[in-house]
Amino acid sequence: MDTSDKGFSTKLIHGGDFQDELGSAVTPIYQTSTFSFKNVEHGANLFSGEGQGYIYTRLGNPTIEALESKLAQLENGFGGIALSSGMAAVTTVYSAFLRQGDHMISSRSVYGPSRGVMETIFAGFGITSSYVDTSDLEEIKAAHRPNSKVLYLESPSNPTIELVDIRAASEWAHKNGMIVVVDNTFCSPVLQKPLDLGADVVLHSVTKFINGHADIVGGALVAKREDHAKLLKKTMAMMGGNMDPHQAYMVQRGVKTLEIRVLRAQKNAALIAEYLENHEEVDWVMYPGLASFPQKELVQKQMSGPGAMMSFGLKGGFEAGVTLMNHVKLALLAVSLGGVETLIQHPASMTHAGLSREARTEAGITDNLVRFSVGIENVEDLIDDLEQALEKVGALKAV
Ligand SMILES: *Cc1c(COP(=O)(O)O)cnc(C)c1O
C-alpha cells in the first residue's frame, strides 16, 4: 500500500511493506545473499539498472528495502539506507561527503566514537575537524574555514542535553555551501524531524529508540535530496556496511511501536525529572521538559516533546554517583539508551573512567553526573527504586 499521504502512525505500521504473492501480513525475511536471474538478458538488464529486481543483498534486498522505505517516510526524506550499525552510518556519511583537504565542524559533546573515528582514521586521510559548542551559532560561525564542507550536529547532545537550533544552523551552513547532517538518535522522528528543519541528512543509531528492544545493533541514514540519497547508497554498498535481512526484520518489528514507546517513556521521564528536581540529594536535573531547562524555547520550536533522556547531578559528587549505581535494582547499569527498559549510567566511574578529570570536564561530564534513559516500566516502581538508592546516597553523609 502507498502510505506516502498517510499519517505518521500509519506509516509506522504499514510504510514500505513489501507485498509478496502469498499476501504475508508482514514483510518476510529474505535471508539470502544472492538472487538468481531468469536468463542472461534478465541479469544484464538488472546490472545496467534498466530492469527492476534484486542482484545481491549488499546492493539491495526486499526485507532491507522495506525498512529503508519506511524510515525515509518517517523522516520526510527522499531515500533511506539501513546499515549494520550507527557507526557504519557515521563512517558512510563521512566517506560520502568528505575528501582529502576538507574540514568538518561538529559539536564538542558529539557521540564520542563519531569524534574518535574522525580524529584517527579520517584525519589520516587528510580531513580536519573542529569541535565547538554548537548550542551557540556564533561558535559554529567562528569555526568556519574556506574548506568547511560538513556541519555534523547532534541535538540534544549526550549526556549534557544541549540543543542546537537546527533551522538557524542549517540556513547559515547552506549559505556557506555546507552539507548539514543531524544525528537524530536521541529524539527519533516521533519528537524531531531534522529534514523539515532544513538539514540534508538524518542519521540514526537504530540500536536505540527506533528498534527499541535492546536486541540488535543497527544504523540508518535518510537524505532529503535524491542525489545525496544515491551517493550515500553507493558509498554504503562500496564500503560494505549494509544491514542484514534478519536485522532489518527485527527493526521492522520494533519500529512499529516507536510512537507509543516514546510517548510512554516520555510520560515516565517527565514525572521522574520532577521527582529528582525536588529530591534533597539531587543538585540539578537537565531534562528538556522542566521549567528550569535553559533552552526550553528551542524545545518548543523544534521538538514535539521533551523525550525520555535526562541527566542529573548528585550533591555528593563522585562517591554519591558510585553509591547510587551500586544500589539501584530495577534500572540496569548499562550504556546504550532508548529501549523499553530503564538504563542508568555514571560516566565518571563507568564509560569515561579512563579519561582525566580535565578531559571529562571538557566534554561536560562532571563527577556527579548521572545519565538516565527512562523506559516504559511502571513509573512508581522506577521512582521507588531511585528513592531507596538515594537513601543510601544520603546515608553517606552520616558516616
Ligand atoms: C549509540 C549511538 C551512536 C552509534 O551507534 P551504534 O549503533 O552503537 O553503532 C551514534 N550516535 C548516537 C547519538 C548514539 O547514541
Short mmCIF file of C-alpha atoms and ligand atoms in Angstrom, two decimals:
data_model
loop_
_atom_site.label_atom_id
_atom_site.label_comp_id
_atom_site.label_asym_id
_atom_site.label_seq_id
_atom_site.Cartn_x
_atom_site.Cartn_y
_atom_site.Cartn_z
CA MET A 1 0.00 0.00 0.00
CA ASP A 2 1.19 3.53 -0.76
CA THR A 3 1.36 5.26 2.62
CA SER A 4 3.06 8.45 1.40
CA ASP A 5 -0.08 10.55 2.02
CA LYS A 6 -0.96 8.84 5.33
CA GLY A 7 -0.31 9.92 8.91
CA PHE A 8 2.81 9.16 10.93
CA SER A 9 1.30 6.27 12.95
CA THR A 10 0.01 4.60 9.79
CA LYS A 11 3.46 4.95 8.19
CA LEU A 12 4.97 3.29 11.27
CA ILE A 13 2.77 0.22 10.80
CA HIS A 14 2.46 -0.09 7.02
CA GLY A 15 5.09 2.19 5.46
CA GLY A 16 7.31 0.41 2.95
CA ASP A 17 5.73 -3.03 3.41
CA PHE A 18 6.97 -5.49 0.80
CA GLN A 19 3.92 -7.24 -0.66
CA ASP A 20 4.64 -10.80 -1.75
CA GLU A 21 2.37 -13.08 -3.84
CA LEU A 22 1.33 -15.04 -0.74
CA GLY A 23 -0.14 -11.98 0.94
CA SER A 24 2.13 -12.12 4.02
CA ALA A 25 0.90 -9.63 6.62
CA VAL A 26 4.47 -8.60 7.46
CA THR A 27 7.48 -8.25 5.20
CA PRO A 28 9.13 -11.71 5.11
CA ILE A 29 12.81 -12.26 5.87
CA TYR A 30 14.61 -12.78 2.58
CA GLN A 31 17.61 -14.42 4.21
CA THR A 32 19.57 -14.84 1.02
CA SER A 33 22.90 -13.46 -0.10
CA THR A 34 22.13 -13.59 -3.81
CA PHE A 35 19.23 -13.70 -6.28
CA SER A 36 19.08 -15.84 -9.41
CA PHE A 37 18.37 -14.36 -12.84
CA LYS A 38 15.79 -15.89 -15.19
CA ASN A 39 18.28 -15.78 -18.06
CA VAL A 40 21.30 -13.77 -19.21
CA GLU A 41 19.17 -10.94 -20.61
CA HIS A 42 17.44 -10.55 -17.23
CA GLY A 43 20.81 -10.42 -15.44
CA ALA A 44 22.21 -7.93 -17.94
CA ASN A 45 19.11 -5.76 -17.51
CA LEU A 46 19.47 -5.65 -13.74
CA PHE A 47 23.16 -4.82 -13.88
CA SER A 48 22.60 -2.00 -16.36
CA GLY A 49 19.99 -0.57 -13.99
CA GLU A 50 17.20 -0.80 -16.60
CA GLY A 51 15.37 -3.72 -15.01
CA GLN A 52 13.64 -3.88 -11.63
CA GLY A 53 14.77 -6.62 -9.27
CA TYR A 54 17.45 -7.88 -6.94
CA ILE A 55 21.02 -8.95 -7.60
CA TYR A 56 22.94 -9.35 -4.34
CA THR A 57 22.00 -8.46 -0.75
CA ARG A 58 24.74 -5.88 -0.17
CA LEU A 59 23.27 -3.94 -3.11
CA GLY A 60 19.62 -4.47 -2.21
CA ASN A 61 17.24 -6.91 -0.56
CA PRO A 62 13.42 -6.74 -0.17
CA THR A 63 13.45 -7.02 3.64
CA ILE A 64 16.07 -4.29 3.98
CA GLU A 65 14.44 -2.03 1.38
CA ALA A 66 11.09 -2.27 3.14
CA LEU A 67 12.70 -0.84 6.27
CA GLU A 68 14.62 1.80 4.29
CA SER A 69 11.44 2.97 2.64
CA LYS A 70 9.61 3.15 5.98
CA LEU A 71 12.41 5.17 7.63
CA ALA A 72 12.51 7.60 4.67
CA GLN A 73 8.76 8.17 5.06
CA LEU A 74 9.06 8.70 8.82
CA GLU A 75 11.75 11.37 8.40
CA ASN A 76 10.05 13.01 5.36
CA GLY A 77 13.12 12.25 3.25
CA PHE A 78 13.73 11.06 -0.29
CA GLY A 79 15.69 7.90 0.38
CA GLY A 80 16.69 5.77 3.33
CA ILE A 81 19.68 3.49 3.81
CA ALA A 82 19.87 0.82 6.51
CA LEU A 83 23.31 -0.06 7.85
CA SER A 84 24.94 -2.61 10.13
CA SER A 85 25.37 -0.11 13.00
CA GLY A 86 25.05 3.56 13.88
CA MET A 87 28.82 3.87 13.44
CA ALA A 88 28.55 2.37 9.92
CA ALA A 89 26.11 5.21 9.22
CA VAL A 90 28.58 7.77 10.63
CA THR A 91 31.55 6.48 8.62
CA THR A 92 29.40 6.22 5.46
CA VAL A 93 28.35 9.86 5.78
CA TYR A 94 31.97 10.98 6.32
CA SER A 95 33.17 8.87 3.38
CA ALA A 96 30.44 10.15 1.07
CA PHE A 97 30.82 13.89 1.71
CA LEU A 98 34.44 14.50 2.77
CA ARG A 99 37.63 14.34 0.69
CA GLN A 100 41.29 14.99 1.42
CA GLY A 101 41.73 18.65 2.42
CA ASP A 102 38.13 19.10 3.58
CA HIS A 103 37.07 20.30 7.04
CA MET A 104 34.13 19.32 9.24
CA ILE A 105 32.51 21.35 12.04
CA SER A 106 30.87 19.39 14.83
CA SER A 107 29.88 19.55 18.48
CA ARG A 108 32.22 19.22 21.46
CA SER A 109 29.54 16.98 23.02
CA VAL A 110 29.01 14.79 19.93
CA TYR A 111 28.78 11.00 20.45
CA GLY A 112 32.36 10.02 21.42
CA PRO A 113 33.12 7.48 18.66
CA SER A 114 31.77 9.87 15.98
CA ARG A 115 34.60 12.20 17.00
CA GLY A 116 37.07 9.37 17.64
CA VAL A 117 36.84 7.88 14.15
CA MET A 118 37.17 11.34 12.58
CA GLU A 119 40.25 12.26 14.61
CA THR A 120 42.02 8.96 13.94
CA ILE A 121 41.04 7.26 10.68
CA PHE A 122 39.67 10.21 8.70
CA ALA A 123 42.39 12.57 9.99
CA GLY A 124 44.82 10.05 8.45
CA PHE A 125 43.14 10.69 5.09
CA GLY A 126 43.83 14.44 5.42
CA ILE A 127 40.43 15.55 6.72
CA THR A 128 40.38 18.10 9.54
CA SER A 129 37.65 18.84 12.07
CA SER A 130 36.67 21.33 14.79
CA TYR A 131 34.53 20.58 17.85
CA VAL A 132 32.69 23.57 19.31
CA ASP A 133 29.71 24.47 21.48
CA THR A 134 27.06 24.07 18.77
CA SER A 135 24.31 25.39 21.07
CA ASP A 136 25.84 28.80 20.17
CA LEU A 137 25.56 29.68 16.46
CA GLU A 138 28.36 32.23 16.83
CA GLU A 139 30.75 29.44 17.84
CA ILE A 140 29.77 27.44 14.76
CA LYS A 141 30.38 30.50 12.56
CA ALA A 142 33.75 31.14 14.20
CA ALA A 143 34.87 27.59 13.35
CA HIS A 144 34.16 28.08 9.63
CA ARG A 145 37.07 27.77 7.19
CA PRO A 146 37.07 28.09 3.39
CA ASN A 147 37.33 24.28 3.15
CA SER A 148 34.49 23.51 5.62
CA LYS A 149 32.19 21.03 3.86
CA VAL A 150 30.07 19.29 6.51
CA LEU A 151 28.26 20.55 9.61
CA TYR A 152 27.67 17.49 11.76
CA LEU A 153 25.17 18.06 14.57
CA GLU A 154 23.52 16.15 17.38
CA SER A 155 20.53 17.58 19.27
CA PRO A 156 20.03 17.05 22.12
CA SER A 157 23.58 16.00 22.87
CA ASN A 158 24.64 13.22 25.16
CA PRO A 159 24.92 13.35 28.19
CA THR A 160 24.87 17.12 28.54
CA ILE A 161 21.39 17.55 26.95
CA GLU A 162 22.39 20.63 24.92
CA LEU A 163 20.24 21.60 21.94
CA VAL A 164 21.28 23.03 18.57
CA ASP A 165 18.97 25.39 16.69
CA ILE A 166 18.83 23.11 13.63
CA ARG A 167 16.96 25.59 11.42
CA ALA A 168 19.29 28.53 12.10
CA ALA A 169 22.44 26.38 11.81
CA SER A 170 21.21 24.81 8.53
CA GLU A 171 20.39 28.19 6.99
CA TRP A 172 23.84 29.52 7.81
CA ALA A 173 25.58 26.31 6.63
CA HIS A 174 23.73 26.29 3.30
CA LYS A 175 24.73 29.90 2.64
CA ASN A 176 28.30 28.68 3.06
CA GLY A 177 27.88 25.69 0.75
CA MET A 178 27.99 23.08 3.52
CA ILE A 179 26.03 19.86 3.93
CA VAL A 180 24.16 19.50 7.23
CA VAL A 181 23.95 16.10 8.91
CA VAL A 182 21.91 15.63 12.10
CA ASP A 183 22.25 12.61 14.38
CA ASN A 184 18.59 12.24 15.47
CA THR A 185 19.14 9.14 17.64
CA PHE A 186 18.03 10.81 20.89
CA CYS A 187 14.70 12.08 19.56
CA SER A 188 13.66 9.63 16.87
CA PRO A 189 11.31 11.04 14.20
CA VAL A 190 8.49 10.97 16.78
CA LEU A 191 9.94 14.03 18.52
CA GLN A 192 12.05 15.79 15.88
CA LYS A 193 12.29 15.84 12.08
CA PRO A 194 15.61 17.48 11.15
CA LEU A 195 14.94 17.35 7.38
CA ASP A 196 11.84 19.52 7.90
CA LEU A 197 14.04 21.95 9.85
CA GLY A 198 16.49 22.30 6.95
CA ALA A 199 19.05 19.51 7.43
CA ASP A 200 20.21 17.48 4.40
CA VAL A 201 20.79 14.09 6.01
CA VAL A 202 19.44 12.45 9.18
CA LEU A 203 21.43 9.75 10.93
CA HIS A 204 20.24 7.15 13.44
CA SER A 205 21.68 4.55 15.67
CA VAL A 206 18.71 2.25 15.09
CA THR A 207 20.02 0.33 18.10
CA LYS A 208 18.32 2.92 20.33
CA PHE A 209 14.72 4.19 20.08
CA ILE A 210 13.93 3.02 16.53
CA ASN A 211 14.40 -0.67 17.30
CA GLY A 212 13.78 -0.03 20.98
CA HIS A 213 14.18 -3.52 22.43
CA ALA A 214 17.92 -3.70 23.11
CA ASP A 215 18.26 -6.80 20.93
CA ILE A 216 20.05 -5.63 17.79
CA VAL A 217 22.67 -3.06 16.70
CA GLY A 218 21.87 -1.10 13.56
CA GLY A 219 22.09 2.24 11.81
CA ALA A 220 20.23 4.33 9.25
CA LEU A 221 20.61 7.37 7.03
CA VAL A 222 17.84 9.36 5.38
CA ALA A 223 18.61 12.04 2.78
CA LYS A 224 16.29 14.82 1.69
CA ARG A 225 17.68 15.04 -1.84
CA GLU A 226 17.78 12.32 -4.47
CA ASP A 227 21.44 12.95 -5.38
CA HIS A 228 22.51 12.68 -1.73
CA ALA A 229 20.46 9.50 -1.27
CA LYS A 230 22.11 7.93 -4.32
CA LEU A 231 25.60 8.93 -3.23
CA LEU A 232 25.04 7.55 0.29
CA LYS A 233 23.58 4.29 -1.04
CA LYS A 234 26.51 3.86 -3.43
CA THR A 235 29.01 4.64 -0.66
CA MET A 236 27.35 2.16 1.71
CA ALA A 237 27.40 -0.57 -0.95
CA MET A 238 31.10 0.06 -1.71
CA MET A 239 32.15 0.26 1.95
CA GLY A 240 30.05 -2.80 2.80
CA GLY A 241 28.20 -1.51 5.86
CA ASN A 242 24.85 -2.96 4.82
CA MET A 243 22.27 -4.22 7.26
CA ASP A 244 21.46 -7.93 7.32
CA PRO A 245 17.95 -9.11 6.31
CA HIS A 246 17.27 -10.66 9.72
CA GLN A 247 18.40 -7.48 11.46
CA ALA A 248 16.08 -5.47 9.16
CA TYR A 249 13.19 -7.77 10.07
CA MET A 250 13.86 -7.23 13.78
CA VAL A 251 13.89 -3.45 13.30
CA GLN A 252 10.67 -3.61 11.25
CA ARG A 253 9.09 -5.41 14.18
CA GLY A 254 10.47 -3.00 16.78
CA VAL A 255 9.76 0.26 14.96
CA LYS A 256 6.02 -0.33 14.71
CA THR A 257 5.61 0.59 18.38
CA LEU A 258 8.08 3.52 18.22
CA GLU A 259 5.47 6.18 18.82
CA ILE A 260 3.68 4.52 21.73
CA ARG A 261 7.02 3.58 23.33
CA VAL A 262 8.50 7.07 23.03
CA LEU A 263 5.34 8.77 24.31
CA ARG A 264 5.03 6.40 27.26
CA ALA A 265 8.72 6.67 28.19
CA GLN A 266 8.43 10.45 27.89
CA LYS A 267 5.47 10.45 30.30
CA ASN A 268 7.54 8.46 32.81
CA ALA A 269 10.55 10.72 32.27
CA ALA A 270 8.58 13.91 32.97
CA LEU A 271 7.41 12.53 36.34
CA ILE A 272 10.88 11.26 37.24
CA ALA A 273 12.54 14.57 36.32
CA GLU A 274 10.13 16.40 38.62
CA TYR A 275 10.72 13.88 41.41
CA LEU A 276 14.51 14.23 41.07
CA GLU A 277 14.42 18.00 40.94
CA ASN A 278 12.67 18.03 44.32
CA HIS A 279 14.99 15.48 45.93
CA GLU A 280 17.42 16.76 48.57
CA GLU A 281 20.31 14.59 47.33
CA VAL A 282 19.99 15.96 43.78
CA ASP A 283 21.81 19.14 42.83
CA TRP A 284 20.41 19.70 39.32
CA VAL A 285 18.37 17.98 36.61
CA MET A 286 18.76 18.53 32.86
CA TYR A 287 15.56 17.49 31.13
CA PRO A 288 14.00 19.41 28.22
CA GLY A 289 10.56 19.17 29.82
CA LEU A 290 11.42 21.03 33.03
CA ALA A 291 10.60 24.71 33.56
CA SER A 292 14.23 25.11 34.66
CA PHE A 293 15.61 23.83 31.31
CA PRO A 294 17.85 26.59 29.85
CA GLN A 295 16.80 26.12 26.20
CA LYS A 296 13.09 25.50 26.70
CA GLU A 297 12.08 27.91 23.90
CA LEU A 298 14.14 25.91 21.43
CA VAL A 299 12.46 22.71 22.66
CA GLN A 300 9.10 24.31 21.77
CA LYS A 301 10.41 25.40 18.38
CA GLN A 302 11.91 22.18 17.06
CA MET A 303 10.80 19.22 19.17
CA SER A 304 7.28 17.90 19.64
CA GLY A 305 8.13 16.68 23.15
CA PRO A 306 10.98 16.57 25.68
CA GLY A 307 11.76 12.86 25.27
CA ALA A 308 12.92 10.16 27.65
CA MET A 309 16.57 11.10 28.21
CA MET A 310 17.86 13.13 31.12
CA SER A 311 20.94 13.71 33.16
CA PHE A 312 21.15 14.83 36.77
CA GLY A 313 23.84 15.80 39.24
CA LEU A 314 24.12 14.41 42.76
CA LYS A 315 25.12 16.70 45.61
CA GLY A 316 27.66 14.18 46.91
CA GLY A 317 29.91 14.09 43.81
CA PHE A 318 31.80 11.02 42.60
CA GLU A 319 31.13 8.80 45.66
CA ALA A 320 27.43 9.60 45.55
CA GLY A 321 27.35 8.52 41.89
CA VAL A 322 29.05 5.22 42.64
CA THR A 323 26.71 4.58 45.60
CA LEU A 324 23.62 5.25 43.50
CA MET A 325 24.86 2.89 40.77
CA ASN A 326 25.57 0.10 43.23
CA HIS A 327 22.13 0.32 44.86
CA VAL A 328 19.61 0.70 42.04
CA LYS A 329 17.87 -2.62 41.46
CA LEU A 330 15.35 -2.05 38.68
CA ALA A 331 17.31 0.32 36.43
CA LEU A 332 20.04 -1.61 34.59
CA LEU A 333 23.62 -0.33 34.81
CA ALA A 334 24.34 -0.17 31.12
CA VAL A 335 25.34 2.03 28.23
CA SER A 336 23.00 2.50 25.26
CA LEU A 337 19.58 4.12 25.53
CA GLY A 338 16.11 4.25 24.06
CA GLY A 339 14.98 0.75 24.96
CA VAL A 340 11.82 -0.34 26.75
CA GLU A 341 13.95 -0.98 29.85
CA THR A 342 15.34 1.82 32.02
CA LEU A 343 19.12 2.20 31.90
CA ILE A 344 21.31 4.20 34.27
CA GLN A 345 24.94 5.20 33.82
CA HIS A 346 27.51 7.20 35.79
CA PRO A 347 30.02 8.34 33.14
CA ALA A 348 32.75 9.46 35.59
CA SER A 349 33.04 5.96 37.13
CA MET A 350 31.96 3.93 34.08
CA THR A 351 32.23 4.99 30.40
CA HIS A 352 34.60 7.92 30.98
CA ALA A 353 36.58 6.45 33.91
CA GLY A 354 39.65 6.13 31.68
CA LEU A 355 39.75 9.86 30.90
CA SER A 356 41.41 12.52 33.04
CA ARG A 357 39.07 14.76 35.02
CA GLU A 358 40.15 17.60 32.71
CA ALA A 359 39.12 15.72 29.57
CA ARG A 360 35.83 14.78 31.21
CA THR A 361 35.11 18.37 32.18
CA GLU A 362 35.79 19.49 28.61
CA ALA A 363 33.11 17.05 27.41
CA GLY A 364 30.71 18.46 30.04
CA ILE A 365 30.92 15.39 32.28
CA THR A 366 31.14 16.34 35.94
CA ASP A 367 31.95 13.77 38.65
CA ASN A 368 28.37 13.84 39.94
CA LEU A 369 26.60 13.47 36.56
CA VAL A 370 24.24 10.52 36.13
CA ARG A 371 22.62 9.67 32.80
CA PHE A 372 19.17 8.16 32.82
CA SER A 373 17.38 6.57 29.85
CA VAL A 374 13.81 6.11 31.03
CA GLY A 375 11.93 3.01 29.90
CA ILE A 376 8.28 2.03 29.95
CA GLU A 377 8.05 0.25 33.30
CA ASN A 378 5.56 1.46 35.95
CA VAL A 379 6.82 4.89 36.88
CA GLU A 380 6.11 4.35 40.60
CA ASP A 381 8.44 1.33 40.56
CA LEU A 382 11.19 3.40 38.91
CA ILE A 383 10.75 6.17 41.49
CA ASP A 384 10.73 3.66 44.39
CA ASP A 385 13.96 2.21 43.01
CA LEU A 386 15.61 5.65 42.86
CA GLU A 387 14.24 6.53 46.30
CA GLN A 388 15.80 3.53 48.06
CA ALA A 389 19.13 4.06 46.26
CA LEU A 390 19.14 7.81 47.01
CA GLU A 391 18.57 6.95 50.70
CA LYS A 392 21.90 5.09 50.56
CA VAL A 393 23.45 8.17 48.97
CA GLY A 394 22.07 10.31 51.82
CA ALA A 395 23.47 7.86 54.38
CA LEU A 396 27.00 8.59 53.09
CA LYS A 397 26.91 11.93 54.91
CA ALA A 398 26.15 10.22 58.24
CA VAL A 399 29.41 8.26 58.24
C1 LIG B 1 24.81 4.74 20.02
C2 LIG B 1 24.98 5.99 19.24
C3 LIG B 1 25.68 6.01 18.02
C4 LIG B 1 26.40 4.79 17.46
O1 LIG B 1 25.51 3.78 17.13
P1 LIG B 1 25.87 2.20 17.19
O2 LIG B 1 24.57 1.60 16.77
O3 LIG B 1 26.26 1.89 18.59
O4 LIG B 1 26.97 1.96 16.23
C5 LIG B 1 25.74 7.21 17.34
N1 LIG B 1 25.15 8.32 17.81
C6 LIG B 1 24.48 8.35 18.98
C7 LIG B 1 23.87 9.61 19.47
C8 LIG B 1 24.37 7.18 19.74
O5 LIG B 1 23.71 7.21 20.90
#
